[in-house]
Amino acid sequence: MKLVTFSHDGSTRIGVAEGDEVVDLAASAPELPTEMVAFLRAGESALEAARAAVAAGGARLPRVQVHLESPILRPPKILAIGVNYGDHIEEAKEGGMKIPEYPVLFNKQSTSAHPPFDPFHLPRASSALDYEGELAVVIGKPCRHVPRDRAHEVIAGYTVANDVTVRDWQLRTPTFTIGKSFDTHCPMGPWILTPDEFGDPHTHDLKTWVNGELRQSSNTKHLVFDCFHLIEHLSTAFTLEVGDVISTGTPGGVGIAMKPPSFLVEGDVVRVAIEGLGEIENSVVAEPGDTVRIG
Ligand code: MG
């Protein structure tokens, strides 16, 4: 199933994408939670009820009439992994990075979660804006100390993410967090694809285009630390919660590694596609002018 969070007629709720339509679960299975984390927390019985609602026809809306949101509106955690593809390591070495012995973990603040087709911001504070197309894992069960061979049990599904990065802010301090966490800088979606439909997560082409020009082209088989290894590693240290997102890292071809470096400018359009999963597309807009906000 392709689980979506969408807004329509003044309310935000969840559904299942099917072709050009969205099955509105609030209308066709009103007993289910209408928010994604609560829905996932309800477990297999909720998934079965959603499948039954889809099979029965369900109340459907044309996809063009709804606004797709980030599948998880505010993930409890957005965990991201750096330098996790062989070819990206090669280009990052030139920037002083080394082949990692352990997964390189950083957080994107949960406030950076952003819809799959909405524009993201060129910040007022920087012009070194870059893209990173990534496969992301969504956690479906609270868990700790998950052995690698049981990691599949805690995965609710997979989604496409763009780990949008402000390079100068990322690299001027030892930790990446602030340069990875600007508002709007984690577009994801368009849905959470359940594992039964995605299959082996480590066999899928991943591509990123900027204004139609192919910039990244790799396959998830090149992940250094794969999805299951990451879950084992992270859950050794802390509890993974329902709705946590793990963005697994980006392959080679980011803008900063181009010669000369090429950063995103206003009006650019970035598309990230993962074979058998889906694609997201976001344009770049200037961060709105006077953004001082207190209260
Ligand atoms: Mg990344």
Short mmCIF file of C-alpha atoms and ligand atoms in Angstrom, two decimals:
data_model
loop_
_atom_site.label_atom_id
_atom_site.label_comp_id
_atom_site.label_asym_id
_atom_site.label_seq_id
_atom_site.Cartn_x
_atom_site.Cartn_y
_atom_site.Cartn_z
CA MET A 1 0.00 0.00 0.00
CA LYS A 2 0.97 3.57 -0.65
CA LEU A 3 0.06 5.36 2.58
CA VAL A 4 -0.37 9.11 2.22
CA THR A 5 -1.10 12.10 4.41
CA PHE A 6 -3.13 14.67 2.53
CA SER A 7 -5.13 17.85 2.99
CA HIS A 8 -8.51 18.35 1.37
CA ASP A 9 -11.44 20.61 2.16
CA GLY A 10 -9.78 22.12 5.21
CA SER A 11 -8.70 18.95 6.98
CA THR A 12 -5.54 16.85 6.98
CA ARG A 13 -5.91 13.08 7.14
CA ILE A 14 -4.54 9.82 5.79
CA GLY A 15 -5.37 7.69 2.80
CA VAL A 16 -4.07 5.16 0.32
CA ALA A 17 -2.85 6.24 -3.12
CA GLU A 18 -4.08 4.09 -6.00
CA GLY A 19 -3.31 5.21 -9.53
CA ASP A 20 -4.59 8.75 -9.96
CA GLU A 21 -6.78 8.56 -6.88
CA VAL A 22 -6.53 8.61 -3.11
CA VAL A 23 -8.76 6.38 -1.01
CA ASP A 24 -9.90 8.60 1.84
CA LEU A 25 -9.63 6.37 4.92
CA ALA A 26 -11.49 8.84 7.15
CA ALA A 27 -14.54 8.33 4.93
CA SER A 28 -14.14 4.66 4.02
CA ALA A 29 -12.80 3.27 7.33
CA PRO A 30 -13.90 5.84 9.94
CA GLU A 31 -12.87 3.60 12.82
CA LEU A 32 -9.20 4.12 11.93
CA PRO A 33 -6.98 6.92 13.27
CA THR A 34 -6.76 9.82 10.82
CA GLU A 35 -3.12 10.70 11.61
CA MET A 36 -0.26 8.57 10.27
CA VAL A 37 1.73 7.91 13.44
CA ALA A 38 -1.42 6.88 15.33
CA PHE A 39 -2.41 4.71 12.37
CA LEU A 40 0.97 2.97 12.26
CA ARG A 41 0.90 2.53 16.01
CA ALA A 42 -2.39 0.65 15.64
CA GLY A 43 -0.41 -2.07 13.88
CA GLU A 44 -1.38 -4.91 11.60
CA SER A 45 -5.12 -4.75 12.30
CA ALA A 46 -5.22 -1.13 11.09
CA LEU A 47 -3.27 -2.04 7.97
CA GLU A 48 -5.71 -4.89 7.29
CA ALA A 49 -8.68 -2.54 7.75
CA ALA A 50 -7.12 -0.10 5.30
CA ARG A 51 -6.51 -2.87 2.77
CA ALA A 52 -10.12 -4.00 3.12
CA ALA A 53 -11.36 -0.42 2.60
CA VAL A 54 -9.32 -0.14 -0.60
CA ALA A 55 -10.50 -3.54 -1.84
CA ALA A 56 -14.11 -2.56 -1.19
CA GLY A 57 -13.73 0.47 -3.43
CA GLY A 58 -13.54 3.09 -0.69
CA ALA A 59 -14.34 6.79 -0.96
CA ARG A 60 -11.96 8.10 -3.60
CA LEU A 61 -10.67 11.55 -4.42
CA PRO A 62 -8.76 12.46 -7.58
CA ARG A 63 -5.14 12.94 -6.56
CA VAL A 64 -5.03 16.34 -8.30
CA GLN A 65 -7.71 17.56 -5.90
CA VAL A 66 -5.74 16.84 -2.74
CA HIS A 67 -2.56 18.35 -1.37
CA LEU A 68 -0.06 15.67 -0.46
CA GLU A 69 1.74 16.37 2.80
CA SER A 70 4.87 14.82 4.25
CA PRO A 71 3.62 11.26 5.01
CA ILE A 72 4.71 11.82 8.62
CA LEU A 73 3.84 15.43 9.36
CA ARG A 74 6.27 15.82 12.27
CA PRO A 75 8.44 12.72 12.67
CA PRO A 76 9.54 12.11 16.26
CA LYS A 77 13.08 11.95 14.85
CA ILE A 78 14.60 12.45 11.43
CA LEU A 79 17.84 10.49 11.53
CA ALA A 80 20.19 10.80 8.60
CA ILE A 81 23.35 9.02 7.57
CA GLY A 82 26.28 10.74 5.89
CA VAL A 83 28.80 9.34 3.40
CA ASN A 84 26.99 6.02 3.00
CA TYR A 85 27.46 5.31 -0.75
CA GLY A 86 30.82 4.30 -2.22
CA ASP A 87 30.74 6.91 -5.00
CA HIS A 88 29.70 9.72 -2.65
CA ILE A 89 32.60 8.79 -0.35
CA GLU A 90 34.97 9.20 -3.30
CA GLU A 91 33.77 12.74 -4.00
CA ALA A 92 33.54 13.62 -0.30
CA LYS A 93 37.17 12.54 0.24
CA GLU A 94 38.21 15.56 -1.77
CA GLY A 95 36.46 17.65 0.87
CA GLY A 96 38.47 15.94 3.60
CA MET A 97 36.02 13.17 4.55
CA LYS A 98 37.20 9.63 5.24
CA ILE A 99 35.63 6.24 4.61
CA PRO A 100 33.54 5.77 7.75
CA GLU A 101 34.18 2.88 10.09
CA TYR A 102 30.78 3.42 11.70
CA PRO A 103 27.59 4.97 10.33
CA VAL A 104 27.90 8.78 10.34
CA LEU A 105 24.72 9.84 12.10
CA PHE A 106 23.24 13.29 12.27
CA ASN A 107 19.77 14.64 12.88
CA LYS A 108 17.63 16.77 10.72
CA GLN A 109 15.30 18.61 13.06
CA SER A 110 11.76 17.26 12.83
CA THR A 111 10.58 20.76 11.84
CA SER A 112 12.40 20.33 8.51
CA ALA A 113 9.82 17.74 7.32
CA HIS A 114 8.21 19.07 4.14
CA PRO A 115 5.63 17.94 1.57
CA PRO A 116 6.74 15.99 -1.52
CA PHE A 117 5.79 18.61 -4.12
CA ASP A 118 6.02 21.96 -2.29
CA PRO A 119 8.87 24.40 -2.93
CA PHE A 120 11.71 24.49 -0.39
CA HIS A 121 13.62 27.57 0.70
CA LEU A 122 16.77 29.14 -0.59
CA PRO A 123 17.74 30.54 2.82
CA ARG A 124 18.41 34.19 3.43
CA ALA A 125 21.52 33.11 5.38
CA SER A 126 23.30 31.21 2.58
CA SER A 127 23.54 30.61 -1.14
CA ALA A 128 25.28 27.20 -0.80
CA LEU A 129 22.08 25.19 -1.20
CA ASP A 130 22.42 21.57 -2.30
CA TYR A 131 20.31 18.44 -2.85
CA GLU A 132 20.79 14.85 -1.71
CA GLY A 133 18.38 12.24 -3.09
CA GLU A 134 17.89 9.42 -0.58
CA LEU A 135 15.96 6.30 0.34
CA ALA A 136 14.31 6.72 3.74
CA VAL A 137 12.98 4.08 6.12
CA VAL A 138 9.92 4.74 8.29
CA ILE A 139 9.81 2.95 11.64
CA GLY A 140 6.54 1.16 12.45
CA LYS A 141 7.19 -0.30 15.91
CA PRO A 142 8.86 1.11 18.99
CA CYS A 143 12.04 -0.87 19.36
CA ARG A 144 15.42 -1.20 20.99
CA HIS A 145 18.37 -3.58 20.46
CA VAL A 146 16.95 -4.92 17.20
CA PRO A 147 19.18 -7.61 15.68
CA ARG A 148 19.88 -7.05 12.02
CA ASP A 149 17.99 -10.19 10.98
CA ARG A 150 14.84 -8.92 12.70
CA ALA A 151 15.07 -5.31 11.51
CA HIS A 152 12.44 -5.93 8.82
CA GLU A 153 9.89 -6.43 11.61
CA VAL A 154 10.07 -2.78 12.69
CA ILE A 155 9.87 -1.17 9.25
CA ALA A 156 6.49 0.37 8.37
CA GLY A 157 7.68 1.20 4.88
CA TYR A 158 9.90 3.29 2.67
CA THR A 159 9.76 6.78 1.25
CA VAL A 160 11.76 9.10 -0.99
CA ALA A 161 13.59 11.98 0.69
CA ASN A 162 15.70 14.93 -0.33
CA ASP A 163 18.26 15.65 2.40
CA VAL A 164 18.48 19.31 1.38
CA THR A 165 21.71 20.77 2.73
CA VAL A 166 23.13 24.23 3.34
CA ARG A 167 26.76 23.33 2.66
CA ASP A 168 28.57 26.23 4.30
CA TRP A 169 26.51 25.85 7.47
CA GLN A 170 27.02 22.05 7.36
CA LEU A 171 30.79 22.17 7.06
CA ARG A 172 31.84 25.09 9.23
CA THR A 173 31.35 23.19 12.49
CA PRO A 174 32.21 19.57 13.45
CA THR A 175 28.54 18.52 13.49
CA PHE A 176 26.30 18.77 10.44
CA THR A 177 23.01 19.31 12.25
CA ILE A 178 22.34 22.98 11.69
CA GLY A 179 23.23 22.90 7.99
CA LYS A 180 20.86 19.97 7.54
CA SER A 181 17.93 21.35 9.46
CA PHE A 182 16.68 24.53 7.85
CA ASP A 183 12.89 24.70 7.68
CA THR A 184 11.49 23.00 4.53
CA HIS A 185 14.74 21.09 3.98
CA CYS A 186 13.42 17.56 4.28
CA PRO A 187 10.88 17.06 1.49
CA MET A 188 9.66 13.47 1.56
CA GLY A 189 6.99 11.22 0.16
CA PRO A 190 4.93 11.02 -1.86
CA TRP A 191 3.90 8.09 0.31
CA ILE A 192 5.08 5.37 2.66
CA LEU A 193 5.27 2.25 0.53
CA THR A 194 4.74 -0.85 2.63
CA PRO A 195 7.59 -3.41 2.55
CA ASP A 196 5.46 -6.12 0.88
CA GLU A 197 5.29 -3.92 -2.22
CA PHE A 198 8.86 -2.59 -2.14
CA GLY A 199 10.58 -5.95 -1.72
CA ASP A 200 14.31 -6.04 -1.08
CA PRO A 201 15.19 -2.41 -0.31
CA HIS A 202 18.72 -2.87 -1.56
CA THR A 203 18.04 -3.43 -5.25
CA HIS A 204 16.50 -0.14 -6.43
CA ASP A 205 17.79 2.55 -8.76
CA LEU A 206 17.95 6.03 -7.23
CA LYS A 207 18.12 9.10 -9.47
CA THR A 208 18.12 12.86 -8.95
CA TRP A 209 17.57 15.49 -11.62
CA VAL A 210 17.99 19.27 -11.44
CA ASN A 211 15.98 21.09 -14.10
CA GLY A 212 15.74 17.81 -16.01
CA GLU A 213 19.52 17.18 -15.95
CA LEU A 214 20.45 13.86 -14.39
CA ARG A 215 22.83 14.55 -11.48
CA GLN A 216 22.70 11.39 -9.36
CA SER A 217 22.28 7.86 -10.68
CA SER A 218 23.00 4.93 -8.41
CA ASN A 219 21.35 1.92 -6.82
CA THR A 220 20.57 1.17 -3.19
CA LYS A 221 22.75 -1.95 -3.47
CA HIS A 222 25.69 0.45 -3.09
CA LEU A 223 24.72 1.48 0.45
CA VAL A 224 27.74 0.98 2.73
CA PHE A 225 25.60 0.40 5.83
CA ASP A 226 22.26 -1.00 4.64
CA CYS A 227 18.81 -0.34 6.11
CA PHE A 228 18.88 -3.33 8.43
CA HIS A 229 22.39 -2.63 9.67
CA LEU A 230 21.37 0.98 10.42
CA ILE A 231 18.38 -0.13 12.49
CA GLU A 232 20.56 -2.54 14.47
CA HIS A 233 23.20 0.11 15.03
CA LEU A 234 20.89 2.99 15.97
CA SER A 235 18.66 0.90 18.22
CA THR A 236 21.74 -0.23 20.16
CA ALA A 237 21.91 3.32 21.50
CA PHE A 238 18.36 4.60 21.68
CA THR A 239 14.71 3.74 21.22
CA LEU A 240 13.37 4.03 17.71
CA GLU A 241 9.81 5.30 17.80
CA VAL A 242 6.86 4.88 15.47
CA GLY A 243 7.14 7.50 12.74
CA ASP A 244 10.89 7.97 13.05
CA VAL A 245 12.48 8.47 9.65
CA ILE A 246 15.95 7.19 8.80
CA SER A 247 17.30 8.79 5.64
CA THR A 248 19.98 6.38 4.52
CA GLY A 249 22.42 8.64 2.69
CA THR A 250 23.01 9.95 -0.80
CA PRO A 251 25.07 8.67 -3.74
CA GLY A 252 27.59 10.68 -5.72
CA GLY A 253 26.61 13.63 -7.88
CA VAL A 254 25.77 16.37 -5.39
CA GLY A 255 26.21 19.98 -6.42
CA ILE A 256 29.19 20.76 -4.19
CA ALA A 257 31.22 18.00 -5.88
CA MET A 258 30.72 19.43 -9.38
CA LYS A 259 33.61 21.26 -10.98
CA PRO A 260 33.09 24.06 -10.29
CA PRO A 261 30.54 23.53 -7.49
CA SER A 262 26.99 24.24 -8.59
CA PHE A 263 24.49 25.24 -5.96
CA LEU A 264 20.74 25.53 -6.30
CA VAL A 265 19.22 28.89 -7.17
CA GLU A 266 15.72 30.25 -7.06
CA GLY A 267 13.53 28.60 -9.68
CA ASP A 268 15.50 25.35 -9.90
CA VAL A 269 13.47 22.15 -9.80
CA VAL A 270 14.83 19.04 -8.07
CA ARG A 271 13.30 15.62 -8.73
CA VAL A 272 14.28 12.48 -6.82
CA ALA A 273 13.02 9.09 -8.00
CA ILE A 274 13.49 5.62 -6.57
CA GLU A 275 12.61 2.69 -8.78
CA GLY A 276 9.53 0.84 -7.59
CA LEU A 277 8.81 3.45 -4.91
CA GLY A 278 7.93 6.82 -6.41
CA GLU A 279 9.27 10.31 -6.87
CA ILE A 280 9.18 13.74 -5.30
CA GLU A 281 9.70 17.07 -7.03
CA ASN A 282 10.34 20.43 -5.42
CA SER A 283 11.21 23.81 -6.78
CA VAL A 284 13.43 26.31 -4.98
CA VAL A 285 11.96 29.58 -3.72
CA ALA A 286 13.50 32.44 -1.81
CA GLU A 287 12.87 32.22 1.92
CA PRO A 288 10.09 34.70 2.65
CA GLY A 289 11.32 38.19 3.51
CA ASP A 290 10.67 39.31 7.06
CA THR A 291 10.61 36.04 8.99
CA VAL A 292 11.14 37.28 12.53
CA ARG A 293 8.52 35.35 14.43
CA ILE A 294 8.00 35.42 18.16
CA GLY A 295 4.94 33.58 19.34
MG MG B 1 22.33 13.02 3.17
#
